[in-house]
Amino acid sequence: MRFFVVTGSAARQKTDCAIVGLHESAAISGAAAQLDAVLGGRIARLVKLGDIRGRAGEVTLLDTDRGPCRRVMVIGLGKKDGFGRKRYQKAMATAAAAVARTGAHDAVSYLSLETVAATDPYYRARLAAEALGHTLYRVPAIRSKRERAEPPLKSFGVAVAERDQKADAERGLHHGQAVAAGTALTRDLANLPANVCTPTYLAGRARELARSYKSVRAQVLEERDLKRLKMGSFLSVTAGTDEPAKLIVMRYAGARAKDAPIVLVGKGVTFDSGGISLKQPPGMDEMKFDMTGAASVFGAIKAAAEIGLKANIVGLVPACENMPNGRATKPGDIVRSMSGQTIEVINTDAEGRLILCDTLTYARRFKPAVVVDVATLTGACVIALGAHLTAVMSNDDDLAAELEAAGRRAEDRCWHMPLAEEYHEQLKSNFADFANACGREGGAITAACFLAKFTDGMRWAHLDIAGTAYLTGAQKGSTGRPVPLLMDFLIHRA
Ligand code: BES
Ligand code: MN
Ligand code: ZN
C-alpha cells in the first residue's frame, strides 16, 4: 500500500473513492458538504429520507457522474460527543473493509479532518494507516483451495486541513505503515500452527529479518549454549520435548553504539501443553498462541527497522515447547536458574516465568536502559482484565506510567497492577529459594513477583498479554497486540 497526504477541497481531489464522515443528527459539513455539492445534494436527500443517519458502522456508497472522484463513501460516526481515538479507528476500519469490497484502486479519507479528542494530524494519520493495515490483514490460512483474490486497493490518501500539517501527517503515515507491517508479522507468526512455528522456525524468521534489514542482526543460541550459560530454569521447560529450544537474539542498531539499548524480552513457548501438569483439552489448541510475546518482539524489531528509529533495541526470545515426555520436569523438581537462585517447580504449567527469568538474567549483559518483557503469562490476568487491557507490572512506577501513556496514545491500552511484598510471600518454598507457582489468588501479580526476583538493579516492566494477544471463538486469531503500544513507547523514547 502506498500512503499519501492530501490538502485542499475534496471537490477537486481526483480519487476512485472519497471517504467522508457524518455524525448522528449533525449537519453535513466539511468534506461531506463539498462532495454533496458535487453530487447535486444526493447526500442531503438521503439524510432527509432517513437512509443515512450517521450511526456508527453505517456505510453508504454513492457513485458520481461529475467531478474528479468516482465514488463517495459516507461513514456513520455515531454521536459527536466523545468521538475519540477508539471510535475514529473503528470508523477507519469500517471504511477500509468497505473500500476493499469495491473495485477502487485508490481512496482518500477525509475522516482525518474530523474532531477526534486528544489527537493531532500525526496521530490521525498514523491511526488511519494502522487501522487500514489491521483490517486488510489476511490470516495465512492453510487450505486446499485457493482463497478469494486480494482487494484491488493499492494507494490510500489521508487529508489534512492545512498545508503546514502535511509533514506531521506524512510522518504519521510512515510510522503507522511501519507499525502495521510489524503487527502483521506478529499476527502471521502467532497464527501459525505449532507444528510449523517451532523454535527452529522462529530462529529462521529472525535470520530472515536480519537479511531484510541492514540495521538488524540475529544470533541464535542452541541448547549447548544455554547449558554453558547455566540456564537451568529455561532448560527444565524444554526437557520434555524432542524439539530443540533456542534463545534468539535480535539487535536493531539505530543509535550510536554506546547508547544503552532497550531490551525487549518475548515469551516464545511455541506450544504449551502444560507439561506433566497437563492442561485440560478445551482450548488447548489456543496454546499455539503462547509465543505471541515473542512474535510481538519480532514485530517491534521489524517496525523499528521500517521506521529507522533512532534507538538501539535488543530483542530476546527464549523459544521452546512445553511437553510431557519421559524426560520432562516433574512437579516438585528443583532447578537452578542462571542467576544462581533455586526454584521448586510446583507446577510445570507455570513455564513462562521459568524461561523468562533466565532470559532476564541474560539481558543484564546488554546494560539496558530499560527491559520490557511481553508474555501470555497467566490465565489469572485474563480473569482480572479480560480481553481488553494488558496488565503492566514494574519495579519502576514511572516506567509503568510511560507504558500506560503509550497504550492510551496508540489505542492499545494497558493497566498498572501492583507488586507488593505480601504477594512475594505466596511464592515461599520449603525446599528451594522460592516456588514457581502458588495459590490462584492474585495469579497475574505473583507471576510478575517471580520475574521481579531476577531484575534487581534494572529498570524493568512486564506486560501480561494473556487476555489481549488473541481472540477466541469464531474470531480466533492473533490481534497483533501489544505491537502498537510497544512502538508508541519506543517512538516517544527515541
Ligand atoms: N500460557 C499460560 C497462560 C495462559 C492461560 C495464557 C490462558 C493465555 C490463556 C501459562 O503458561 C500458564 O499455564 N499459566 C498458569 C500458571 C499457574 C499454573 C500458576 C495459569 O495461568 O493457569
Ligand atoms: Mn503454562
Ligand atoms: Zn504458557
Short mmCIF file of C-alpha atoms and ligand atoms in Angstrom, two decimals:
data_model
loop_
_atom_site.label_atom_id
_atom_site.label_comp_id
_atom_site.label_asym_id
_atom_site.label_seq_id
_atom_site.Cartn_x
_atom_site.Cartn_y
_atom_site.Cartn_z
CA MET A 1 0.00 0.00 0.00
CA ARG A 2 1.22 3.48 -0.87
CA PHE A 3 0.14 6.23 1.53
CA PHE A 4 -0.03 9.94 0.81
CA VAL A 5 -1.35 13.17 2.31
CA VAL A 6 -3.81 15.46 0.53
CA THR A 7 -4.80 19.07 1.20
CA GLY A 8 -7.47 21.32 -0.28
CA SER A 9 -11.10 20.83 -1.25
CA ALA A 10 -12.48 17.31 -1.57
CA ALA A 11 -14.43 18.53 -4.61
CA ARG A 12 -11.20 18.90 -6.58
CA GLN A 13 -9.35 15.76 -5.41
CA LYS A 14 -9.06 13.01 -8.02
CA THR A 15 -9.71 9.57 -6.49
CA ASP A 16 -11.57 6.28 -7.02
CA CYS A 17 -13.26 6.69 -3.63
CA ALA A 18 -13.62 9.67 -1.31
CA ILE A 19 -14.40 8.65 2.27
CA VAL A 20 -16.30 11.21 4.35
CA GLY A 21 -17.88 11.04 7.77
CA LEU A 22 -21.24 12.06 9.17
CA HIS A 23 -22.15 12.23 12.84
CA GLU A 24 -25.58 11.19 14.07
CA SER A 25 -28.10 14.07 13.96
CA ALA A 26 -25.43 16.53 12.82
CA ALA A 27 -25.41 18.80 9.78
CA ILE A 28 -23.45 17.77 6.69
CA SER A 29 -20.23 19.75 6.86
CA GLY A 30 -16.62 19.90 5.68
CA ALA A 31 -15.58 17.43 3.00
CA ALA A 32 -19.01 15.78 3.10
CA ALA A 33 -20.65 19.13 2.24
CA GLN A 34 -18.14 19.79 -0.55
CA LEU A 35 -18.87 16.42 -2.14
CA ASP A 36 -22.62 16.77 -1.54
CA ALA A 37 -22.44 19.88 -3.73
CA VAL A 38 -20.65 17.89 -6.46
CA LEU A 39 -23.37 15.23 -6.16
CA GLY A 40 -26.14 17.82 -6.51
CA GLY A 41 -27.41 17.27 -2.97
CA ARG A 42 -27.73 13.48 -3.10
CA ILE A 43 -26.26 13.00 0.36
CA ALA A 44 -28.62 15.61 1.85
CA ARG A 45 -31.61 13.93 0.20
CA LEU A 46 -30.63 10.51 1.58
CA VAL A 47 -30.27 12.07 5.03
CA LYS A 48 -33.74 13.60 4.67
CA LEU A 49 -35.19 10.25 3.58
CA GLY A 50 -33.68 8.69 6.71
CA ASP A 51 -31.42 6.38 4.67
CA ILE A 52 -28.26 7.99 6.02
CA ARG A 53 -28.41 8.52 9.78
CA GLY A 54 -24.77 8.81 10.76
CA ARG A 55 -24.94 5.80 13.06
CA ALA A 56 -21.64 4.09 13.91
CA GLY A 57 -20.92 1.27 11.48
CA GLU A 58 -23.20 2.70 8.75
CA VAL A 59 -21.74 2.71 5.21
CA THR A 60 -23.35 4.40 2.19
CA LEU A 61 -21.67 4.10 -1.19
CA LEU A 62 -22.61 6.58 -3.94
CA ASP A 63 -21.34 6.72 -7.50
CA THR A 64 -20.69 10.09 -9.11
CA ASP A 65 -21.05 11.23 -12.70
CA ARG A 66 -19.47 14.64 -12.11
CA GLY A 67 -16.22 15.86 -10.61
CA PRO A 68 -12.85 14.14 -10.29
CA CYS A 69 -13.89 11.41 -7.84
CA ARG A 70 -15.64 8.21 -8.90
CA ARG A 71 -17.30 7.19 -5.64
CA VAL A 72 -18.27 8.83 -2.39
CA MET A 73 -18.46 6.69 0.71
CA VAL A 74 -20.30 8.14 3.70
CA ILE A 75 -19.27 6.56 7.01
CA GLY A 76 -21.53 6.92 10.04
CA LEU A 77 -19.56 8.23 13.00
CA GLY A 78 -22.20 7.99 15.74
CA LYS A 79 -22.74 10.72 18.34
CA LYS A 80 -20.39 13.69 18.10
CA ASP A 81 -19.84 13.63 21.87
CA GLY A 82 -16.90 11.52 22.95
CA PHE A 83 -15.59 10.84 19.45
CA GLY A 84 -12.08 9.74 20.38
CA ARG A 85 -9.28 7.52 19.15
CA LYS A 86 -11.15 4.28 19.60
CA ARG A 87 -14.24 5.34 17.62
CA TYR A 88 -12.09 7.06 15.00
CA GLN A 89 -10.12 3.86 14.45
CA LYS A 90 -13.33 1.84 14.34
CA ALA A 91 -14.74 4.19 11.67
CA MET A 92 -11.49 3.87 9.70
CA ALA A 93 -11.69 0.08 9.95
CA THR A 94 -15.30 0.12 8.74
CA ALA A 95 -14.27 2.31 5.81
CA ALA A 96 -11.27 0.14 4.96
CA ALA A 97 -13.35 -3.04 4.91
CA ALA A 98 -15.99 -1.36 2.73
CA VAL A 99 -13.45 0.11 0.28
CA ALA A 100 -11.77 -3.28 -0.04
CA ARG A 101 -15.10 -4.72 -1.21
CA THR A 102 -15.31 -2.16 -4.06
CA GLY A 103 -13.23 -2.11 -7.22
CA ALA A 104 -11.41 1.05 -6.12
CA HIS A 105 -7.65 1.09 -6.72
CA ASP A 106 -7.14 4.15 -4.58
CA ALA A 107 -9.07 6.03 -1.92
CA VAL A 108 -8.80 9.25 0.07
CA SER A 109 -10.06 9.50 3.64
CA TYR A 110 -11.39 12.79 4.98
CA LEU A 111 -12.21 11.21 8.34
CA SER A 112 -8.85 12.61 9.49
CA LEU A 113 -10.42 16.09 9.33
CA GLU A 114 -12.99 15.19 12.00
CA THR A 115 -12.54 16.39 15.56
CA VAL A 116 -11.02 13.41 17.34
CA ALA A 117 -10.48 14.03 21.06
CA ALA A 118 -6.83 14.45 22.13
CA THR A 119 -5.29 13.79 18.73
CA ASP A 120 -3.31 15.79 16.18
CA PRO A 121 -2.72 15.32 12.43
CA TYR A 122 0.20 12.98 13.22
CA TYR A 123 -1.93 10.55 15.26
CA ARG A 124 -4.95 10.77 12.97
CA ALA A 125 -2.74 9.77 10.04
CA ARG A 126 -0.91 7.09 11.99
CA LEU A 127 -4.05 5.52 13.45
CA ALA A 128 -5.62 5.54 9.96
CA ALA A 129 -2.70 3.64 8.46
CA GLU A 130 -2.71 1.18 11.37
CA ALA A 131 -6.47 0.60 11.09
CA LEU A 132 -6.19 0.03 7.35
CA GLY A 133 -3.35 -2.46 7.79
CA HIS A 134 -5.24 -4.22 10.55
CA THR A 135 -8.47 -4.51 8.56
CA LEU A 136 -6.87 -5.66 5.31
CA TYR A 137 -4.74 -8.28 7.08
CA ARG A 138 -5.48 -11.85 5.97
CA VAL A 139 -4.63 -14.91 8.05
CA PRO A 140 -2.04 -17.09 6.26
CA ALA A 141 -4.63 -19.89 6.14
CA ILE A 142 -3.52 -23.32 5.06
CA ARG A 143 -6.37 -24.53 2.85
CA SER A 144 -6.64 -26.95 -0.04
CA LYS A 145 -8.49 -24.49 -2.30
CA ARG A 146 -7.35 -21.03 -3.37
CA GLU A 147 -8.66 -18.11 -1.28
CA ARG A 148 -10.52 -15.13 -2.72
CA ALA A 149 -8.47 -12.53 -4.53
CA GLU A 150 -6.70 -9.61 -2.88
CA PRO A 151 -8.62 -6.30 -2.84
CA PRO A 152 -7.51 -4.04 -5.71
CA LEU A 153 -6.82 -1.12 -3.33
CA LYS A 154 -3.22 0.00 -3.92
CA SER A 155 -2.90 3.52 -2.54
CA PHE A 156 -4.55 5.43 0.25
CA GLY A 157 -4.66 9.16 0.94
CA VAL A 158 -5.32 10.94 4.22
CA ALA A 159 -6.48 14.55 4.28
CA VAL A 160 -5.14 17.39 6.42
CA ALA A 161 -6.77 20.79 6.83
CA GLU A 162 -3.68 22.99 6.49
CA ARG A 163 -0.57 22.75 4.36
CA ASP A 164 1.69 23.14 7.41
CA GLN A 165 0.23 19.91 8.86
CA LYS A 166 1.40 17.91 5.88
CA ALA A 167 4.81 16.95 7.24
CA ASP A 168 3.33 15.75 10.55
CA ALA A 169 0.71 13.67 8.76
CA GLU A 170 3.33 12.18 6.45
CA ARG A 171 5.37 11.18 9.47
CA GLY A 172 2.23 9.68 10.99
CA LEU A 173 1.53 7.66 7.86
CA HIS A 174 5.12 6.47 7.71
CA HIS A 175 5.03 5.34 11.35
CA GLY A 176 1.54 3.87 11.01
CA GLN A 177 2.59 1.85 7.98
CA ALA A 178 5.62 0.54 9.88
CA VAL A 179 3.50 -0.36 12.92
CA ALA A 180 1.02 -2.11 10.62
CA ALA A 181 3.85 -4.08 8.97
CA GLY A 182 5.23 -5.11 12.35
CA THR A 183 1.77 -6.02 13.62
CA ALA A 184 1.13 -8.13 10.51
CA LEU A 185 4.37 -10.05 11.11
CA THR A 186 3.35 -10.65 14.73
CA ARG A 187 -0.07 -11.90 13.64
CA ASP A 188 1.40 -14.14 10.94
CA LEU A 189 3.80 -15.80 13.37
CA ALA A 190 1.26 -16.14 16.16
CA ASN A 191 -1.44 -17.54 13.87
CA LEU A 192 0.80 -20.30 12.52
CA PRO A 193 0.17 -23.77 13.98
CA ALA A 194 2.71 -25.14 16.43
CA ASN A 195 3.72 -27.93 14.04
CA VAL A 196 5.01 -25.22 11.68
CA CYS A 197 6.01 -22.49 14.11
CA THR A 198 8.65 -24.31 16.18
CA PRO A 199 11.61 -22.68 17.97
CA THR A 200 13.75 -23.65 14.94
CA TYR A 201 11.25 -21.95 12.61
CA LEU A 202 11.29 -18.77 14.72
CA ALA A 203 15.10 -18.77 14.61
CA GLY A 204 14.88 -18.93 10.82
CA ARG A 205 12.48 -16.00 10.75
CA ALA A 206 14.90 -13.99 12.90
CA ARG A 207 17.70 -14.65 10.40
CA GLU A 208 15.34 -13.64 7.62
CA LEU A 209 14.67 -10.30 9.40
CA ALA A 210 18.40 -9.76 9.63
CA ARG A 211 18.75 -10.44 5.89
CA SER A 212 15.94 -7.98 5.08
CA TYR A 213 17.26 -5.03 7.11
CA LYS A 214 20.83 -3.81 7.32
CA SER A 215 20.09 -2.39 10.78
CA VAL A 216 19.10 -5.81 12.21
CA ARG A 217 21.39 -8.64 13.28
CA ALA A 218 20.32 -12.05 14.54
CA GLN A 219 22.12 -14.62 16.63
CA VAL A 220 20.72 -17.96 17.78
CA LEU A 221 21.90 -19.71 20.93
CA GLU A 222 21.48 -23.50 20.92
CA GLU A 223 20.79 -25.79 23.88
CA ARG A 224 24.52 -26.44 24.37
CA ASP A 225 25.00 -22.66 24.70
CA LEU A 226 22.16 -22.50 27.24
CA LYS A 227 23.87 -25.28 29.23
CA ARG A 228 27.14 -23.37 29.16
CA LEU A 229 25.28 -20.27 30.41
CA LYS A 230 23.78 -22.43 33.24
CA MET A 231 20.20 -21.61 32.24
CA GLY A 232 18.83 -24.49 34.31
CA SER A 233 15.41 -22.94 34.61
CA PHE A 234 14.90 -22.40 30.86
CA LEU A 235 16.28 -25.90 30.12
CA SER A 236 13.90 -27.51 32.63
CA VAL A 237 10.94 -26.38 30.48
CA THR A 238 12.29 -27.82 27.23
CA ALA A 239 13.32 -31.11 28.90
CA GLY A 240 10.08 -32.86 27.92
CA THR A 241 10.11 -32.31 24.15
CA ASP A 242 12.07 -33.53 21.13
CA GLU A 243 12.00 -30.02 19.56
CA PRO A 244 15.30 -28.19 20.28
CA ALA A 245 15.00 -24.94 22.25
CA LYS A 246 16.59 -21.70 21.02
CA LEU A 247 17.46 -18.37 22.57
CA ILE A 248 17.04 -15.89 19.74
CA VAL A 249 18.89 -12.59 19.98
CA MET A 250 17.92 -9.82 17.56
CA ARG A 251 19.71 -6.50 17.62
CA TYR A 252 18.42 -3.38 15.97
CA ALA A 253 21.00 -0.62 15.77
CA GLY A 254 19.52 2.83 15.08
CA ALA A 255 21.55 4.96 17.51
CA ARG A 256 25.20 5.38 18.49
CA ALA A 257 26.82 2.13 19.59
CA LYS A 258 27.41 3.47 23.10
CA ASP A 259 23.73 4.36 23.67
CA ALA A 260 22.19 1.91 26.15
CA PRO A 261 19.64 -0.32 24.40
CA ILE A 262 16.05 -1.02 25.27
CA VAL A 263 15.76 -4.76 25.75
CA LEU A 264 12.51 -6.44 24.77
CA VAL A 265 12.00 -9.99 26.01
CA GLY A 266 9.22 -12.10 24.49
CA LYS A 267 7.87 -15.40 25.82
CA GLY A 268 8.26 -17.90 22.98
CA VAL A 269 6.52 -21.08 24.12
CA THR A 270 5.54 -22.39 20.69
CA PHE A 271 3.15 -24.84 22.33
CA ASP A 272 2.16 -25.02 25.97
CA SER A 273 0.60 -28.38 26.81
CA GLY A 274 1.23 -27.68 30.49
CA GLY A 275 3.89 -30.40 30.62
CA ILE A 276 3.37 -33.07 33.32
CA SER A 277 0.86 -30.64 34.89
CA LEU A 278 -1.08 -31.24 31.68
CA LYS A 279 -3.79 -28.76 30.67
CA GLN A 280 -7.44 -29.70 30.10
CA PRO A 281 -8.34 -30.36 26.43
CA PRO A 282 -10.85 -27.47 25.91
CA GLY A 283 -8.99 -24.54 24.42
CA MET A 284 -5.64 -26.31 24.43
CA ASP A 285 -5.28 -25.51 20.71
CA GLU A 286 -5.03 -21.84 21.74
CA MET A 287 -1.72 -22.61 23.41
CA LYS A 288 -0.10 -22.29 19.99
CA PHE A 289 -0.51 -18.56 20.74
CA ASP A 290 1.79 -18.90 23.76
CA MET A 291 4.59 -17.42 21.68
CA THR A 292 2.77 -14.16 20.96
CA GLY A 293 5.09 -12.24 23.29
CA ALA A 294 7.97 -13.46 21.12
CA ALA A 295 6.04 -12.61 17.96
CA SER A 296 5.45 -9.08 19.26
CA VAL A 297 9.21 -8.65 19.75
CA PHE A 298 9.73 -9.72 16.12
CA GLY A 299 7.03 -7.21 15.11
CA ALA A 300 8.57 -4.38 17.11
CA ILE A 301 12.04 -5.02 15.65
CA LYS A 302 10.59 -5.04 12.14
CA ALA A 303 8.61 -1.84 12.73
CA ALA A 304 11.65 -0.11 14.24
CA ALA A 305 13.73 -1.10 11.20
CA GLU A 306 10.98 0.12 8.83
CA ILE A 307 10.90 3.49 10.61
CA GLY A 308 14.67 3.71 11.00
CA LEU A 309 14.07 4.55 14.65
CA LYS A 310 16.92 6.38 16.39
CA ALA A 311 17.31 3.85 19.18
CA ASN A 312 19.14 0.65 19.95
CA ILE A 313 16.85 -2.29 20.63
CA VAL A 314 17.74 -5.81 21.66
CA GLY A 315 15.04 -8.44 21.20
CA LEU A 316 15.48 -11.58 23.29
CA VAL A 317 13.26 -14.58 22.58
CA PRO A 318 13.51 -17.75 24.64
CA ALA A 319 11.74 -20.26 22.40
CA CYS A 320 10.75 -23.81 23.33
CA GLU A 321 7.86 -26.23 23.68
CA ASN A 322 6.33 -27.28 27.00
CA MET A 323 5.63 -31.01 26.58
CA PRO A 324 5.35 -34.07 28.83
CA ASN A 325 7.69 -36.85 27.66
CA GLY A 326 9.66 -39.27 29.85
CA ARG A 327 12.44 -36.77 30.45
CA ALA A 328 10.04 -33.95 31.35
CA THR A 329 10.45 -31.91 34.51
CA LYS A 330 8.14 -33.17 37.27
CA PRO A 331 6.23 -31.21 39.89
CA GLY A 332 8.47 -30.97 42.94
CA ASP A 333 11.69 -30.93 40.92
CA ILE A 334 14.16 -28.23 41.90
CA VAL A 335 16.12 -26.34 39.26
CA ARG A 336 18.92 -23.79 39.45
CA SER A 337 18.42 -20.63 37.40
CA MET A 338 21.25 -18.77 35.65
CA SER A 339 21.11 -16.19 38.47
CA GLY A 340 22.03 -18.96 40.94
CA GLN A 341 18.64 -18.80 42.65
CA THR A 342 16.94 -22.18 43.04
CA ILE A 343 13.31 -22.82 42.10
CA GLU A 344 10.92 -25.53 43.22
CA VAL A 345 8.77 -26.36 40.20
CA ILE A 346 5.39 -26.79 41.89
CA ASN A 347 3.52 -26.70 38.59
CA THR A 348 5.12 -27.40 35.21
CA ASP A 349 2.37 -25.31 33.58
CA ALA A 350 3.89 -22.18 35.12
CA GLU A 351 6.63 -22.46 32.49
CA GLY A 352 6.66 -18.96 31.03
CA ARG A 353 8.30 -17.44 34.10
CA LEU A 354 10.89 -20.26 34.06
CA ILE A 355 12.14 -19.38 30.58
CA LEU A 356 11.78 -15.62 31.10
CA CYS A 357 13.78 -15.50 34.35
CA ASP A 358 16.95 -16.85 32.73
CA THR A 359 16.45 -14.53 29.77
CA LEU A 360 16.10 -11.55 32.13
CA THR A 361 19.40 -12.57 33.72
CA TYR A 362 20.93 -12.80 30.23
CA ALA A 363 19.56 -9.30 29.46
CA ARG A 364 21.98 -7.79 32.02
CA ARG A 365 24.94 -8.18 29.67
CA PHE A 366 23.43 -5.56 27.35
CA LYS A 367 23.47 -2.93 30.15
CA PRO A 368 19.93 -1.95 29.18
CA ALA A 369 18.31 1.45 29.74
CA VAL A 370 15.10 -0.48 30.37
CA VAL A 371 13.90 -4.06 29.99
CA VAL A 372 10.32 -4.80 28.97
CA ASP A 373 9.13 -8.39 28.83
CA VAL A 374 5.99 -9.40 26.98
CA ALA A 375 4.25 -12.67 27.77
CA THR A 376 0.99 -14.59 27.62
CA LEU A 377 1.84 -15.40 31.20
CA THR A 378 -1.26 -16.13 33.26
CA GLY A 379 -4.87 -17.17 32.96
CA ALA A 380 -5.36 -15.04 36.08
CA CYS A 381 -4.63 -11.94 34.00
CA VAL A 382 -7.50 -12.86 31.68
CA ILE A 383 -9.77 -13.08 34.73
CA ALA A 384 -8.53 -9.74 36.09
CA LEU A 385 -8.65 -7.58 32.96
CA GLY A 386 -10.46 -9.65 30.36
CA ALA A 387 -9.64 -9.31 26.69
CA HIS A 388 -9.47 -5.51 26.67
CA LEU A 389 -6.46 -4.30 28.59
CA THR A 390 -2.96 -5.68 29.01
CA ALA A 391 -1.55 -5.80 32.55
CA VAL A 392 1.66 -3.91 33.30
CA MET A 393 3.76 -4.54 36.41
CA SER A 394 7.06 -2.85 37.07
CA ASN A 395 9.76 -2.17 39.63
CA ASP A 396 9.58 1.47 38.48
CA ASP A 397 6.31 3.42 38.66
CA ASP A 398 7.50 5.99 36.11
CA LEU A 399 8.19 3.27 33.57
CA ALA A 400 4.74 1.74 34.16
CA ALA A 401 3.16 5.19 33.69
CA GLU A 402 5.15 5.64 30.47
CA LEU A 403 3.79 2.36 29.12
CA GLU A 404 0.24 3.25 30.18
CA ALA A 405 0.50 6.58 28.35
CA ALA A 406 1.88 4.87 25.23
CA GLY A 407 -1.01 2.42 25.35
CA ARG A 408 -3.54 5.26 25.52
CA ARG A 409 -1.98 7.13 22.61
CA ALA A 410 -1.70 4.02 20.45
CA GLU A 411 -5.19 2.83 21.41
CA ASP A 412 -3.62 -0.38 22.73
CA ARG A 413 -4.14 0.13 26.43
CA CYS A 414 -2.59 -1.43 29.49
CA TRP A 415 -3.31 -1.14 33.21
CA HIS A 416 -0.81 -0.85 36.04
CA MET A 417 -1.13 -3.59 38.67
CA PRO A 418 0.84 -3.62 41.95
CA LEU A 419 3.86 -5.64 43.04
CA ALA A 420 3.82 -5.68 46.84
CA GLU A 421 5.81 -7.66 49.41
CA GLU A 422 2.68 -9.53 50.56
CA TYR A 423 2.39 -11.19 47.16
CA HIS A 424 6.01 -12.29 47.24
CA GLU A 425 5.28 -14.32 50.37
CA GLN A 426 2.94 -16.54 48.39
CA LEU A 427 5.95 -17.94 46.47
CA LYS A 428 7.75 -19.32 49.57
CA SER A 429 9.18 -22.84 49.28
CA ASN A 430 10.30 -25.29 51.99
CA PHE A 431 12.92 -26.79 49.68
CA ALA A 432 14.31 -24.09 47.38
CA ASP A 433 14.76 -20.31 47.31
CA PHE A 434 11.19 -19.99 46.09
CA ALA A 435 8.47 -21.79 44.14
CA ASN A 436 7.36 -21.17 40.56
CA ALA A 437 3.65 -21.30 41.44
CA CYS A 438 1.27 -20.85 44.34
CA GLY A 439 -2.45 -20.49 45.01
CA ARG A 440 -4.72 -18.86 42.47
CA GLU A 441 -5.25 -15.56 44.28
CA GLY A 442 -3.54 -12.66 42.55
CA GLY A 443 -2.04 -15.03 39.99
CA ALA A 444 -1.02 -12.36 37.48
CA ILE A 445 0.76 -10.43 40.22
CA THR A 446 2.53 -13.40 41.81
CA ALA A 447 3.84 -14.37 38.36
CA ALA A 448 5.25 -10.83 37.97
CA CYS A 449 6.70 -11.06 41.52
CA PHE A 450 8.54 -14.19 40.44
CA LEU A 451 10.08 -12.32 37.48
CA ALA A 452 10.92 -9.34 39.68
CA LYS A 453 13.33 -11.57 41.66
CA PHE A 454 15.57 -11.55 38.58
CA THR A 455 15.55 -7.83 37.83
CA ASP A 456 17.50 -6.26 40.72
CA GLY A 457 19.22 -3.10 39.57
CA MET A 458 17.47 -3.00 36.19
CA ARG A 459 14.53 -0.76 35.21
CA TRP A 460 12.05 -3.40 34.24
CA ALA A 461 8.41 -3.74 33.25
CA HIS A 462 6.34 -6.81 32.47
CA LEU A 463 3.36 -6.89 30.11
CA ASP A 464 0.96 -9.80 30.64
CA ILE A 465 -0.88 -10.12 27.32
CA ALA A 466 -2.69 -13.41 28.05
CA GLY A 467 -6.06 -11.69 27.53
CA THR A 468 -5.20 -9.30 24.71
CA ALA A 469 -2.87 -11.26 22.44
CA TYR A 470 -5.54 -13.20 20.60
CA LEU A 471 -9.28 -13.54 20.16
CA THR A 472 -11.14 -16.79 20.76
CA GLY A 473 -14.28 -18.35 19.31
CA ALA A 474 -15.37 -17.53 15.76
CA GLN A 475 -12.88 -14.63 15.67
CA LYS A 476 -9.99 -16.86 16.76
CA GLY A 477 -6.70 -15.31 15.78
CA SER A 478 -3.86 -13.05 16.84
CA THR A 479 -4.64 -9.36 17.48
CA GLY A 480 -1.05 -8.18 16.97
CA ARG A 481 -1.09 -6.56 20.39
CA PRO A 482 0.93 -5.11 22.04
CA VAL A 483 2.97 -4.01 19.00
CA PRO A 484 1.19 -0.62 18.69
CA LEU A 485 1.82 0.03 22.41
CA LEU A 486 5.48 -1.03 22.22
CA MET A 487 6.07 1.09 19.13
CA ASP A 488 4.50 4.18 20.67
CA PHE A 489 6.69 3.65 23.73
CA LEU A 490 9.81 3.28 21.56
CA ILE A 491 8.96 6.21 19.27
CA HIS A 492 8.41 8.50 22.25
CA ARG A 493 11.72 7.47 23.80
CA ALA A 494 13.73 7.88 20.59
N1 BES B 1 0.35 -19.85 28.85
C1 BES B 1 -0.30 -19.97 30.10
C2 BES B 1 -1.13 -18.73 30.45
C3 BES B 1 -2.37 -18.52 29.64
C4 BES B 1 -3.57 -19.05 30.03
C5 BES B 1 -2.34 -17.73 28.51
C6 BES B 1 -4.72 -18.81 29.30
C7 BES B 1 -3.48 -17.49 27.78
C8 BES B 1 -4.68 -18.03 28.18
C9 BES B 1 0.73 -20.15 31.20
O1 BES B 1 1.87 -20.82 30.85
C10 BES B 1 0.07 -20.93 32.28
O2 BES B 1 -0.26 -22.05 32.04
N2 BES B 1 -0.10 -20.32 33.45
C11 BES B 1 -0.72 -20.97 34.56
C12 BES B 1 0.06 -20.61 35.80
C13 BES B 1 -0.36 -21.37 37.01
C14 BES B 1 -0.06 -22.84 36.84
C15 BES B 1 0.37 -20.81 38.21
C16 BES B 1 -2.15 -20.46 34.65
O3 BES B 1 -2.39 -19.28 34.40
O4 BES B 1 -3.02 -21.27 34.94
MN MN B 2 1.62 -22.93 31.05
ZN ZN B 3 2.40 -20.75 28.88
#
